[in-house]
Amino acid sequence: MTTTEPYTLPDLPYSYDALDPWCPAETLKLHHGKHHAGYVKQANDAATQLSTLDPSDDAKLGALQSAFSFNLSGHLMHSLFWTSIRPESARPSADLNARIKADFGSFDRFSAMLTSACVKVQGSGWGAITIDPATGNLRVRSILNHNNGVVPSSHLVAVIDVWEHAYYLTHKNDRATWVGAAIDHLNWEAIEARCTEAKALVLAK
Ligand code: MN3
């Protein structure tokens, strides 16, 4: 049995003040250093407890598995989020834009669908751009908390955090403005690279 904790907090790929003013350093420091770090710690705690739990302890097993799923998903979603956005604002490449147009009709319609998936999350959650594992099409969806609404084998290529801790210090209850800024700063190169990786994972076409 390993004593090394399996999960570690990744460094941000930019400085804490790189996303100012739409995501100021104060927000980013708390988000990365407290919230994300908290999910890492709790995922490690749950993994450690699961590794030594009596398998007949049904009540504790259920609670721990639930905590493990929530916190590990929180860690993974934040790790993906930091590389889904970036300081620069740009549009997707011609290739990716053509794919977006094929799957959504136009970039503007895609953007409106993603905005809706983010803004309409009830409570805490995420807007996500995913690859449909059955067809390879791009999809957008809402994910509640960190782990409810995920389609099995779906390849997440970008996520936008719409938990209040992501934006409330700056944008108060104006989630739509936060979402608009995040969409303007999506990291299209990273998204395109993940789309390419996902090609091999599509189950049928
Ligand atoms: Mn968050």
PDB file of N, CA and C in Angstrom, residues 77 114 117-118 121 125-129 140-143 158-162:
ATOM      1  N   MET A  77     -11.621  18.764 -12.668  1.00  0.00           N
ATOM      2  CA  MET A  77     -12.291  19.856 -13.377  1.00  0.00           C
ATOM      3  C   MET A  77     -11.482  21.148 -13.265  1.00  0.00           C
ATOM      4  N   LEU A 114     -23.085  27.557 -25.369  1.00  0.00           N
ATOM      5  CA  LEU A 114     -22.175  27.389 -24.229  1.00  0.00           C
ATOM      6  C   LEU A 114     -22.524  28.370 -23.113  1.00  0.00           C
ATOM      7  N   ALA A 117     -25.456  26.990 -21.345  1.00  0.00           N
ATOM      8  CA  ALA A 117     -25.092  25.830 -20.517  1.00  0.00           C
ATOM      9  C   ALA A 117     -24.445  26.275 -19.212  1.00  0.00           C
ATOM     10  N   CYS A 118     -23.726  27.407 -19.256  1.00  0.00           N
ATOM     11  CA  CYS A 118     -23.058  27.942 -18.057  1.00  0.00           C
ATOM     12  C   CYS A 118     -24.042  28.714 -17.169  1.00  0.00           C
ATOM     13  N   VAL A 121     -26.939  26.761 -15.187  1.00  0.00           N
ATOM     14  CA  VAL A 121     -26.660  25.775 -14.133  1.00  0.00           C
ATOM     15  C   VAL A 121     -27.384  26.219 -12.865  1.00  0.00           C
ATOM     16  N   GLY A 125     -21.784  24.580 -10.468  1.00  0.00           N
ATOM     17  CA  GLY A 125     -21.442  23.628 -11.519  1.00  0.00           C
ATOM     18  C   GLY A 125     -20.556  24.221 -12.581  1.00  0.00           C
ATOM     19  N   TRP A 126     -20.653  23.662 -13.762  1.00  0.00           N
ATOM     20  CA  TRP A 126     -19.740  23.969 -14.856  1.00  0.00           C
ATOM     21  C   TRP A 126     -20.476  23.961 -16.188  1.00  0.00           C
ATOM     22  N   GLY A 127     -19.996  24.774 -17.122  1.00  0.00           N
ATOM     23  CA  GLY A 127     -20.333  24.594 -18.519  1.00  0.00           C
ATOM     24  C   GLY A 127     -19.176  23.858 -19.164  1.00  0.00           C
ATOM     25  N   ALA A 128     -19.483  22.926 -20.072  1.00  0.00           N
ATOM     26  CA  ALA A 128     -18.425  22.092 -20.640  1.00  0.00           C
ATOM     27  C   ALA A 128     -18.562  21.964 -22.145  1.00  0.00           C
ATOM     28  N   ILE A 129     -17.406  21.936 -22.807  1.00  0.00           N
ATOM     29  CA  ILE A 129     -17.341  21.539 -24.213  1.00  0.00           C
ATOM     30  C   ILE A 129     -16.803  20.118 -24.211  1.00  0.00           C
ATOM     31  N   VAL A 140     -21.998  20.792 -26.131  1.00  0.00           N
ATOM     32  CA  VAL A 140     -21.849  21.579 -24.906  1.00  0.00           C
ATOM     33  C   VAL A 140     -22.865  21.058 -23.901  1.00  0.00           C
ATOM     34  N   ARG A 141     -22.525  21.123 -22.635  1.00  0.00           N
ATOM     35  CA  ARG A 141     -23.446  20.637 -21.610  1.00  0.00           C
ATOM     36  C   ARG A 141     -23.183  21.324 -20.278  1.00  0.00           C
ATOM     37  N   SER A 142     -24.150  21.201 -19.401  1.00  0.00           N
ATOM     38  CA  SER A 142     -23.987  21.652 -18.013  1.00  0.00           C
ATOM     39  C   SER A 142     -23.603  20.459 -17.158  1.00  0.00           C
ATOM     40  N   ILE A 143     -22.745  20.698 -16.190  1.00  0.00           N
ATOM     41  CA  ILE A 143     -22.378  19.672 -15.209  1.00  0.00           C
ATOM     42  C   ILE A 143     -22.663  20.260 -13.835  1.00  0.00           C
ATOM     43  N   ALA A 158     -12.958  21.399 -22.682  1.00  0.00           N
ATOM     44  CA  ALA A 158     -12.858  22.682 -21.978  1.00  0.00           C
ATOM     45  C   ALA A 158     -13.992  22.770 -20.967  1.00  0.00           C
ATOM     46  N   VAL A 159     -13.718  23.406 -19.841  1.00  0.00           N
ATOM     47  CA  VAL A 159     -14.770  23.628 -18.846  1.00  0.00           C
ATOM     48  C   VAL A 159     -14.685  25.063 -18.334  1.00  0.00           C
ATOM     49  N   ILE A 160     -15.834  25.605 -17.968  1.00  0.00           N
ATOM     50  CA  ILE A 160     -15.909  26.947 -17.385  1.00  0.00           C
ATOM     51  C   ILE A 160     -16.573  26.827 -16.020  1.00  0.00           C
ATOM     52  N   ASP A 161     -15.870  27.281 -15.001  1.00  0.00           N
ATOM     53  CA  ASP A 161     -16.337  27.166 -13.620  1.00  0.00           C
ATOM     54  C   ASP A 161     -17.408  28.224 -13.366  1.00  0.00           C
ATOM     55  N   VAL A 162     -18.603  27.787 -12.970  1.00  0.00           N
ATOM     56  CA  VAL A 162     -19.642  28.761 -12.611  1.00  0.00           C
ATOM     57  C   VAL A 162     -20.086  28.617 -11.155  1.00  0.00           C
TER      58      VAL A 162
END
